[in-house]
PDB file of C-alpha atoms in Angstrom:
ATOM      1  CA  MET A 628      -2.818  12.277 -21.452  1.00 86.00           C
ATOM      2  CA  SER A 629      -3.767   9.502 -19.059  1.00 95.00           C
ATOM      3  CA  LEU A 630      -6.288   9.563 -16.246  1.00 98.00           C
ATOM      4  CA  ILE A 631      -5.889   6.778 -13.697  1.00 98.00           C
ATOM      5  CA  LEU A 632      -8.099   6.058 -10.690  1.00 98.00           C
ATOM      6  CA  ASN A 633      -6.032   4.733  -7.756  1.00 98.00           C
ATOM      7  CA  LEU A 634      -7.545   2.692  -4.923  1.00 98.00           C
ATOM      8  CA  GLU A 635      -5.728   2.031  -1.633  1.00 98.00           C
ATOM      9  CA  THR A 636      -7.435  -0.164   0.981  1.00 97.00           C
ATOM     10  CA  ALA A 637      -4.611  -2.293   2.401  1.00 96.00           C
ATOM     11  CA  THR A 638      -4.841  -0.732   5.877  1.00 95.00           C
ATOM     12  CA  THR A 639      -7.355   1.328   7.846  1.00 94.00           C
ATOM     13  CA  ASN A 640      -6.815   4.232   5.432  1.00 96.00           C
ATOM     14  CA  CYS A 641      -9.547   4.206   2.795  1.00 96.00           C
ATOM     15  CA  SER A 642      -7.900   6.220   0.040  1.00 97.00           C
ATOM     16  CA  VAL A 643      -8.844   7.146  -3.533  1.00 98.00           C
ATOM     17  CA  SER A 644      -6.955   9.406  -5.916  1.00 98.00           C
ATOM     18  CA  LEU A 645      -7.213  10.512  -9.504  1.00 98.00           C
ATOM     19  CA  SER A 646      -3.933  11.062 -11.314  1.00 98.00           C
ATOM     20  CA  LYS A 647      -3.146  12.771 -14.590  1.00 98.00           C
ATOM     21  CA  ASP A 648       0.073  11.656 -16.278  1.00 98.00           C
ATOM     22  CA  GLY A 649       1.431  10.400 -12.948  1.00 98.00           C
ATOM     23  CA  LYS A 650       0.474  13.440 -10.857  1.00 98.00           C
ATOM     24  CA  THR A 651      -2.305  13.337  -8.268  1.00 98.00           C
ATOM     25  CA  ILE A 652      -4.972  15.901  -9.079  1.00 98.00           C
ATOM     26  CA  VAL A 653      -7.697  14.811  -6.620  1.00 98.00           C
ATOM     27  CA  LEU A 654      -7.348  12.875  -3.359  1.00 98.00           C
ATOM     28  CA  LYS A 655     -10.016  11.651  -0.967  1.00 97.00           C
ATOM     29  CA  GLU A 656      -9.083   9.562   2.068  1.00 96.00           C
ATOM     30  CA  ASP A 657      -9.952   8.895   5.677  1.00 93.00           C
ATOM     31  CA  ASN A 658      -8.216   6.748   8.260  1.00 90.00           C
ATOM     32  CA  ASP A 659     -11.126   5.151  10.072  1.00 78.00           C
ATOM     33  CA  LYS A 660      -9.684   2.515  12.394  1.00 74.00           C
ATOM     34  CA  ASN A 661     -12.939   0.551  12.168  1.00 75.00           C
ATOM     35  CA  TYR A 662     -12.246  -0.431   8.538  1.00 76.00           C
ATOM     36  CA  SER A 663     -15.194   1.314   6.893  1.00 83.00           C
ATOM     37  CA  HIS A 664     -13.982   0.599   3.348  1.00 92.00           C
ATOM     38  CA  ALA A 665     -17.124  -1.287   2.351  1.00 92.00           C
ATOM     39  CA  GLU A 666     -19.256   1.763   3.159  1.00 92.00           C
ATOM     40  CA  ARG A 667     -16.924   4.535   1.992  1.00 95.00           C
ATOM     41  CA  LEU A 668     -14.869   3.334  -0.966  1.00 97.00           C
ATOM     42  CA  HIS A 669     -17.484   3.822  -3.673  1.00 97.00           C
ATOM     43  CA  ILE A 670     -18.590   7.099  -2.098  1.00 97.00           C
ATOM     44  CA  TYR A 671     -15.000   8.346  -2.329  1.00 97.00           C
ATOM     45  CA  ILE A 672     -14.693   7.154  -5.933  1.00 98.00           C
ATOM     46  CA  ASP A 673     -17.806   9.114  -6.900  1.00 98.00           C
ATOM     47  CA  ALA A 674     -16.569  12.173  -4.990  1.00 98.00           C
ATOM     48  CA  VAL A 675     -13.170  12.137  -6.718  1.00 98.00           C
ATOM     49  CA  LEU A 676     -14.693  11.855 -10.184  1.00 98.00           C
ATOM     50  CA  LYS A 677     -17.210  14.583  -9.415  1.00 98.00           C
ATOM     51  CA  GLU A 678     -14.510  16.955  -8.130  1.00 98.00           C
ATOM     52  CA  ALA A 679     -12.464  16.370 -11.301  1.00 98.00           C
ATOM     53  CA  ASN A 680     -15.604  16.943 -13.377  1.00 98.00           C
ATOM     54  CA  ILE A 681     -15.218  13.688 -15.296  1.00 97.00           C
ATOM     55  CA  THR A 682     -17.136  10.426 -15.598  1.00 97.00           C
ATOM     56  CA  SER A 683     -15.819   6.929 -15.091  1.00 97.00           C
ATOM     57  CA  ASN A 684     -15.797   6.473 -18.868  1.00 97.00           C
ATOM     58  CA  ASP A 685     -13.099   9.155 -19.106  1.00 98.00           C
ATOM     59  CA  LEU A 686     -10.657   6.995 -17.140  1.00 98.00           C
ATOM     60  CA  ASP A 687      -7.812   5.268 -18.943  1.00 98.00           C
ATOM     61  CA  ALA A 688      -7.087   2.660 -16.255  1.00 98.00           C
ATOM     62  CA  ILE A 689      -7.843   1.550 -12.720  1.00 98.00           C
ATOM     63  CA  ALA A 690      -4.961   0.978 -10.286  1.00 98.00           C
ATOM     64  CA  VAL A 691      -5.249  -0.906  -7.017  1.00 98.00           C
ATOM     65  CA  SER A 692      -2.894  -1.427  -4.108  1.00 98.00           C
ATOM     66  CA  LYS A 693      -2.242  -5.167  -4.313  1.00 97.00           C
ATOM     67  CA  GLY A 694      -0.866  -5.879  -0.832  1.00 96.00           C
ATOM     68  CA  PRO A 695       0.273  -7.151   1.513  1.00 97.00           C
ATOM     69  CA  GLY A 696      -2.102  -5.812   4.114  1.00 95.00           C
ATOM     70  CA  SER A 697      -5.497  -6.402   5.634  1.00 93.00           C
ATOM     71  CA  TYR A 698      -7.208  -9.408   4.087  1.00 93.00           C
ATOM     72  CA  THR A 699     -10.634  -7.781   4.168  1.00 93.00           C
ATOM     73  CA  GLY A 700      -9.352  -4.398   3.039  1.00 94.00           C
ATOM     74  CA  LEU A 701      -7.509  -5.870   0.078  1.00 96.00           C
ATOM     75  CA  ARG A 702     -10.532  -7.915  -0.958  1.00 96.00           C
ATOM     76  CA  ILE A 703     -12.739  -4.825  -0.969  1.00 97.00           C
ATOM     77  CA  GLY A 704     -10.270  -2.745  -2.968  1.00 97.00           C
ATOM     78  CA  VAL A 705      -9.517  -5.414  -5.536  1.00 98.00           C
ATOM     79  CA  SER A 706     -13.192  -6.319  -5.945  1.00 97.00           C
ATOM     80  CA  ALA A 707     -14.052  -2.669  -6.583  1.00 98.00           C
ATOM     81  CA  ALA A 708     -11.195  -2.246  -9.053  1.00 98.00           C
ATOM     82  CA  LYS A 709     -12.069  -5.392 -10.970  1.00 98.00           C
ATOM     83  CA  GLY A 710     -15.736  -4.439 -11.064  1.00 98.00           C
ATOM     84  CA  LEU A 711     -14.881  -1.072 -12.598  1.00 98.00           C
ATOM     85  CA  CYS A 712     -12.522  -2.651 -15.113  1.00 98.00           C
ATOM     86  CA  PHE A 713     -15.159  -5.154 -16.220  1.00 97.00           C
ATOM     87  CA  ALA A 714     -17.912  -2.551 -16.445  1.00 98.00           C
ATOM     88  CA  LEU A 715     -15.822   0.057 -18.252  1.00 98.00           C
ATOM     89  CA  SER A 716     -13.532  -2.221 -20.280  1.00 98.00           C
ATOM     90  CA  LYS A 717     -10.479  -0.529 -18.740  1.00 98.00           C
ATOM     91  CA  PRO A 718      -7.096  -2.106 -17.908  1.00 98.00           C
ATOM     92  CA  LEU A 719      -6.168  -3.064 -14.344  1.00 98.00           C
ATOM     93  CA  ILE A 720      -2.867  -1.978 -12.796  1.00 98.00           C
ATOM     94  CA  ALA A 721      -1.522  -3.511  -9.567  1.00 98.00           C
ATOM     95  CA  VAL A 722       0.784  -1.418  -7.371  1.00 98.00           C
ATOM     96  CA  PRO A 723       2.813  -3.058  -4.559  1.00 98.00           C
ATOM     97  CA  THR A 724       1.594  -1.544  -1.291  1.00 98.00           C
ATOM     98  CA  LEU A 725       4.979  -1.416   0.428  1.00 98.00           C
ATOM     99  CA  ASN A 726       6.651   0.198  -2.579  1.00 98.00           C
ATOM    100  CA  ALA A 727       4.105   3.015  -2.690  1.00 98.00           C
ATOM    101  CA  LEU A 728       4.480   3.503   1.067  1.00 98.00           C
ATOM    102  CA  ALA A 729       8.270   3.824   0.744  1.00 98.00           C
ATOM    103  CA  HIS A 730       7.819   6.818  -1.568  1.00 97.00           C
ATOM    104  CA  GLN A 731       6.658   8.894   1.420  1.00 97.00           C
ATOM    105  CA  VAL A 732      10.207   8.964   2.808  1.00 97.00           C
ATOM    106  CA  ILE A 733      12.472  11.818   1.735  1.00 92.00           C
ATOM    107  CA  MET A 734      16.127  11.040   2.400  1.00 93.00           C
ATOM    108  CA  GLU A 735      19.642  11.714   1.150  1.00 93.00           C
ATOM    109  CA  SER A 736      21.206   8.418   2.217  1.00 95.00           C
ATOM    110  CA  GLY A 737      20.313   5.054   3.693  1.00 97.00           C
ATOM    111  CA  VAL A 738      17.480   2.640   3.049  1.00 98.00           C
ATOM    112  CA  VAL A 739      13.748   2.462   3.749  1.00 98.00           C
ATOM    113  CA  VAL A 740      12.098  -0.388   5.598  1.00 98.00           C
ATOM    114  CA  SER A 741       8.468  -0.200   4.570  1.00 98.00           C
ATOM    115  CA  MET A 742       6.406  -2.214   7.058  1.00 97.00           C
ATOM    116  CA  LEU A 743       2.828  -3.095   7.858  1.00 97.00           C
ATOM    117  CA  ASP A 744       1.596  -4.469  11.140  1.00 95.00           C
ATOM    118  CA  ALA A 745       0.655  -8.137  11.322  1.00 93.00           C
ATOM    119  CA  ARG A 746      -0.340 -10.128  14.376  1.00 84.00           C
ATOM    120  CA  ARG A 747       1.569  -9.945  17.650  1.00 89.00           C
ATOM    121  CA  MET A 748       5.217  -9.003  16.955  1.00 93.00           C
ATOM    122  CA  GLU A 749       5.051  -9.807  13.255  1.00 95.00           C
ATOM    123  CA  VAL A 750       5.269  -7.387  10.339  1.00 96.00           C
ATOM    124  CA  TYR A 751       5.168  -7.524   6.560  1.00 97.00           C
ATOM    125  CA  SER A 752       8.188  -5.614   5.299  1.00 97.00           C
ATOM    126  CA  ALA A 753      10.311  -4.866   2.256  1.00 98.00           C
ATOM    127  CA  ILE A 754      13.482  -2.788   1.929  1.00 98.00           C
ATOM    128  CA  TYR A 755      14.140  -0.085  -0.670  1.00 98.00           C
ATOM    129  CA  ASP A 756      17.097   2.071  -1.694  1.00 97.00           C
ATOM    130  CA  LEU A 757      17.234   5.833  -2.330  1.00 93.00           C
ATOM    131  CA  ASP A 758      15.342   5.437  -5.593  1.00 93.00           C
ATOM    132  CA  CYS A 759      12.686   3.237  -3.947  1.00 95.00           C
ATOM    133  CA  LYS A 760      13.991   0.212  -5.817  1.00 96.00           C
ATOM    134  CA  GLU A 761      13.512  -3.023  -3.923  1.00 97.00           C
ATOM    135  CA  ILE A 762      16.721  -4.404  -2.423  1.00 97.00           C
ATOM    136  CA  ARG A 763      15.037  -7.027  -0.238  1.00 97.00           C
ATOM    137  CA  GLU A 764      11.803  -8.715  -1.170  1.00 96.00           C
ATOM    138  CA  THR A 765       8.636  -8.608   0.897  1.00 96.00           C
ATOM    139  CA  GLN A 766       8.690 -10.938   3.881  1.00 95.00           C
ATOM    140  CA  ALA A 767       6.548 -11.804   6.871  1.00 94.00           C
ATOM    141  CA  GLU A 768       8.844 -11.740   9.882  1.00 93.00           C
ATOM    142  CA  ILE A 769       8.743 -11.725  13.664  1.00 96.00           C
ATOM    143  CA  LEU A 770      10.598  -8.739  15.073  1.00 96.00           C
ATOM    144  CA  ASN A 771      13.355  -8.960  17.672  1.00 96.00           C
ATOM    145  CA  GLU A 772      16.252  -6.825  18.913  1.00 95.00           C
ATOM    146  CA  THR A 773      18.507  -7.892  16.018  1.00 96.00           C
ATOM    147  CA  SER A 774      16.014  -7.275  13.205  1.00 97.00           C
ATOM    148  CA  PHE A 775      17.548  -5.311  10.296  1.00 97.00           C
ATOM    149  CA  LYS A 776      20.904  -5.270  12.133  1.00 97.00           C
ATOM    150  CA  ASN A 777      22.973  -5.589   8.943  1.00 97.00           C
ATOM    151  CA  TYR A 778      21.321  -2.549   7.378  1.00 97.00           C
ATOM    152  CA  LEU A 779      21.564  -0.511  10.589  1.00 98.00           C
ATOM    153  CA  GLU A 780      25.300  -1.147  10.813  1.00 97.00           C
ATOM    154  CA  GLU A 781      25.781   0.162   7.263  1.00 97.00           C
ATOM    155  CA  GLY A 782      23.910   3.468   7.573  1.00 97.00           C
ATOM    156  CA  LYS A 783      20.608   5.187   8.213  1.00 98.00           C
ATOM    157  CA  VAL A 784      17.478   3.065   8.132  1.00 98.00           C
ATOM    158  CA  TYR A 785      14.095   4.763   7.828  1.00 98.00           C
ATOM    159  CA  PHE A 786      11.189   2.740   9.191  1.00 98.00           C
ATOM    160  CA  ILE A 787       7.735   3.695   7.903  1.00 98.00           C
ATOM    161  CA  GLY A 788       4.247   2.222   8.173  1.00 97.00           C
ATOM    162  CA  ASN A 789       1.958   1.047  10.934  1.00 95.00           C
ATOM    163  CA  GLY A 790       4.530  -1.551  11.950  1.00 96.00           C
ATOM    164  CA  VAL A 791       6.753   1.226  13.301  1.00 97.00           C
ATOM    165  CA  GLU A 792       5.136   1.397  16.735  1.00 94.00           C
ATOM    166  CA  LYS A 793       6.070  -2.147  17.721  1.00 95.00           C
ATOM    167  CA  THR A 794       9.487  -1.820  16.051  1.00 96.00           C
ATOM    168  CA  LYS A 795      10.361   1.163  18.256  1.00 95.00           C
ATOM    169  CA  THR A 796       9.947  -0.979  21.365  1.00 95.00           C
ATOM    170  CA  LEU A 797      12.643  -3.396  20.199  1.00 96.00           C
ATOM    171  CA  ILE A 798      15.213  -1.553  18.108  1.00 96.00           C
ATOM    172  CA  ASN A 799      17.436   1.027  19.778  1.00 95.00           C
ATOM    173  CA  HIS A 800      20.127   2.034  17.305  1.00 96.00           C
ATOM    174  CA  PRO A 801      21.518   5.484  16.384  1.00 97.00           C
ATOM    175  CA  ASN A 802      20.927   4.788  12.684  1.00 98.00           C
ATOM    176  CA  ALA A 803      17.258   3.910  13.177  1.00 98.00           C
ATOM    177  CA  ILE A 804      14.877   6.690  12.112  1.00 97.00           C
ATOM    178  CA  PHE A 805      11.196   6.101  12.759  1.00 98.00           C
ATOM    179  CA  VAL A 806       8.672   7.889  10.545  1.00 97.00           C
ATOM    180  CA  ASP A 807       5.539   7.910  12.670  1.00 93.00           C
ATOM    181  CA  ASN A 808       1.849   7.964  11.776  1.00 93.00           C
ATOM    182  CA  LYS A 809       2.173   7.053   8.111  1.00 96.00           C
ATOM    183  CA  LEU A 810      -0.089   4.689   6.188  1.00 97.00           C
ATOM    184  CA  PRO A 811      -0.254   3.703   2.509  1.00 97.00           C
ATOM    185  CA  SER A 812      -2.084   6.324   0.447  1.00 98.00           C
ATOM    186  CA  ALA A 813      -3.497   6.426  -3.067  1.00 98.00           C
ATOM    187  CA  ASN A 814      -1.565   9.674  -3.471  1.00 98.00           C
ATOM    188  CA  ASP A 815       1.700   7.696  -3.634  1.00 97.00           C
ATOM    189  CA  MET A 816       0.320   5.270  -6.194  1.00 98.00           C
ATOM    190  CA  SER A 817       0.029   7.878  -8.948  1.00 98.00           C
ATOM    191  CA  ALA A 818       3.580   7.836 -10.336  1.00 97.00           C
ATOM    192  CA  LEU A 819       3.933   4.065  -9.984  1.00 98.00           C
ATOM    193  CA  ALA A 820       0.624   3.390 -11.737  1.00 98.00           C
ATOM    194  CA  PHE A 821       1.514   5.774 -14.573  1.00 98.00           C
ATOM    195  CA  LYS A 822       4.857   4.030 -15.101  1.00 97.00           C
ATOM    196  CA  LYS A 823       3.089   0.686 -15.422  1.00 98.00           C
ATOM    197  CA  TYR A 824       0.500   2.234 -17.717  1.00 98.00           C
ATOM    198  CA  LYS A 825       3.205   3.456 -20.106  1.00 98.00           C
ATOM    199  CA  GLU A 826       4.785  -0.008 -20.052  1.00 98.00           C
ATOM    200  CA  ASN A 827       1.413  -1.703 -20.708  1.00 98.00           C
ATOM    201  CA  SER A 828       1.994  -3.665 -17.520  1.00 98.00           C
ATOM    202  CA  PHE A 829      -1.588  -4.734 -16.882  1.00 98.00           C
ATOM    203  CA  GLU A 830      -3.173  -7.548 -14.895  1.00 98.00           C
ATOM    204  CA  ASP A 831      -5.594 -10.195 -16.083  1.00 98.00           C
ATOM    205  CA  VAL A 832      -8.818  -8.817 -14.634  1.00 97.00           C
ATOM    206  CA  ALA A 833     -10.468 -12.225 -14.454  1.00 96.00           C
ATOM    207  CA  TYR A 834      -7.695 -13.955 -12.523  1.00 96.00           C
ATOM    208  CA  PHE A 835      -5.953 -11.229 -10.534  1.00 97.00           C
ATOM    209  CA  GLU A 836      -5.877 -11.746  -6.766  1.00 96.00           C
ATOM    210  CA  PRO A 837      -4.421  -9.578  -3.981  1.00 96.00           C
ATOM    211  CA  TYR A 838      -0.955 -10.361  -2.614  1.00 94.00           C
ATOM    212  CA  TYR A 839      -1.856 -11.606   0.851  1.00 91.00           C
ATOM    213  CA  LEU A 840       1.655 -12.964   1.584  1.00 82.00           C
ATOM    214  CA  LYS A 841       0.116 -15.404   4.066  1.00 70.00           C
ATOM    215  CA  ASP A 842      -3.028 -17.478   3.923  1.00 54.00           C
ATOM    216  CA  PHE A 843      -6.042 -15.979   5.655  1.00 42.00           C
ATOM    217  CA  VAL A 844      -6.834 -17.740   8.917  1.00 41.00           C
ATOM    218  CA  ALA A 845     -10.298 -17.258  10.338  1.00 41.00           C
ATOM    219  CA  LEU A 846     -10.421 -17.038  14.120  1.00 40.00           C
ATOM    220  CA  LYS A 847     -12.851 -19.280  15.968  1.00 44.00           C
ATOM    221  CA  PRO A 848     -15.561 -17.399  17.838  1.00 47.00           C
ATOM    222  CA  LYS A 849     -15.197 -17.289  21.576  1.00 45.00           C
ATOM    223  CA  ALA A 850     -17.438 -19.637  23.495  1.00 49.00           C
ATOM    224  CA  LYS A 851     -20.292 -17.877  25.243  1.00 44.00           C
TER     225      LYS A 851
END
């Protein structure tokens, strides 16, 4: 039996789950658009462990959503995960954010474009097949009317994530299916984290960093 704590902070959804052998048994999350991860993440971790009636020492591993996503959100999640791993001497598992997000789509044919909003008309996206296996790597791209045209001409394309809203304003194709109001969740990390756990696919806790995809650029404050 394996108990894995899953942390998802790549977007506005602060999400924590506890999984047993790849199945979520407790989930605590809240989509606060003000990014309250710093205040809520550890509260949610404590709540999940309490509901499962276990202590942190009972955990077999800590899994974290590695990105891409919000720079600040990812930093908070990874810092919390690494802190737990150091304190408890537990292994660290990194789960690709877009892959976990793609698992929310139920389909019989086509592909999934898992996408997260970036600045202006840009998104971070990756493309997955029916089995949620990556068929196009994660990219940062600026959307236009011809984005994903090759996939749309071949069959159904399911768009999911908080990049969907801007995509809908540009792409008008009969094969485009937009899955609205979906964000990455720790619930979808459970099976992926368990698979990595069985494969002993662990990260170096000391050197692991989130997958930002692009360098963080601090904005200059507006002149008063």
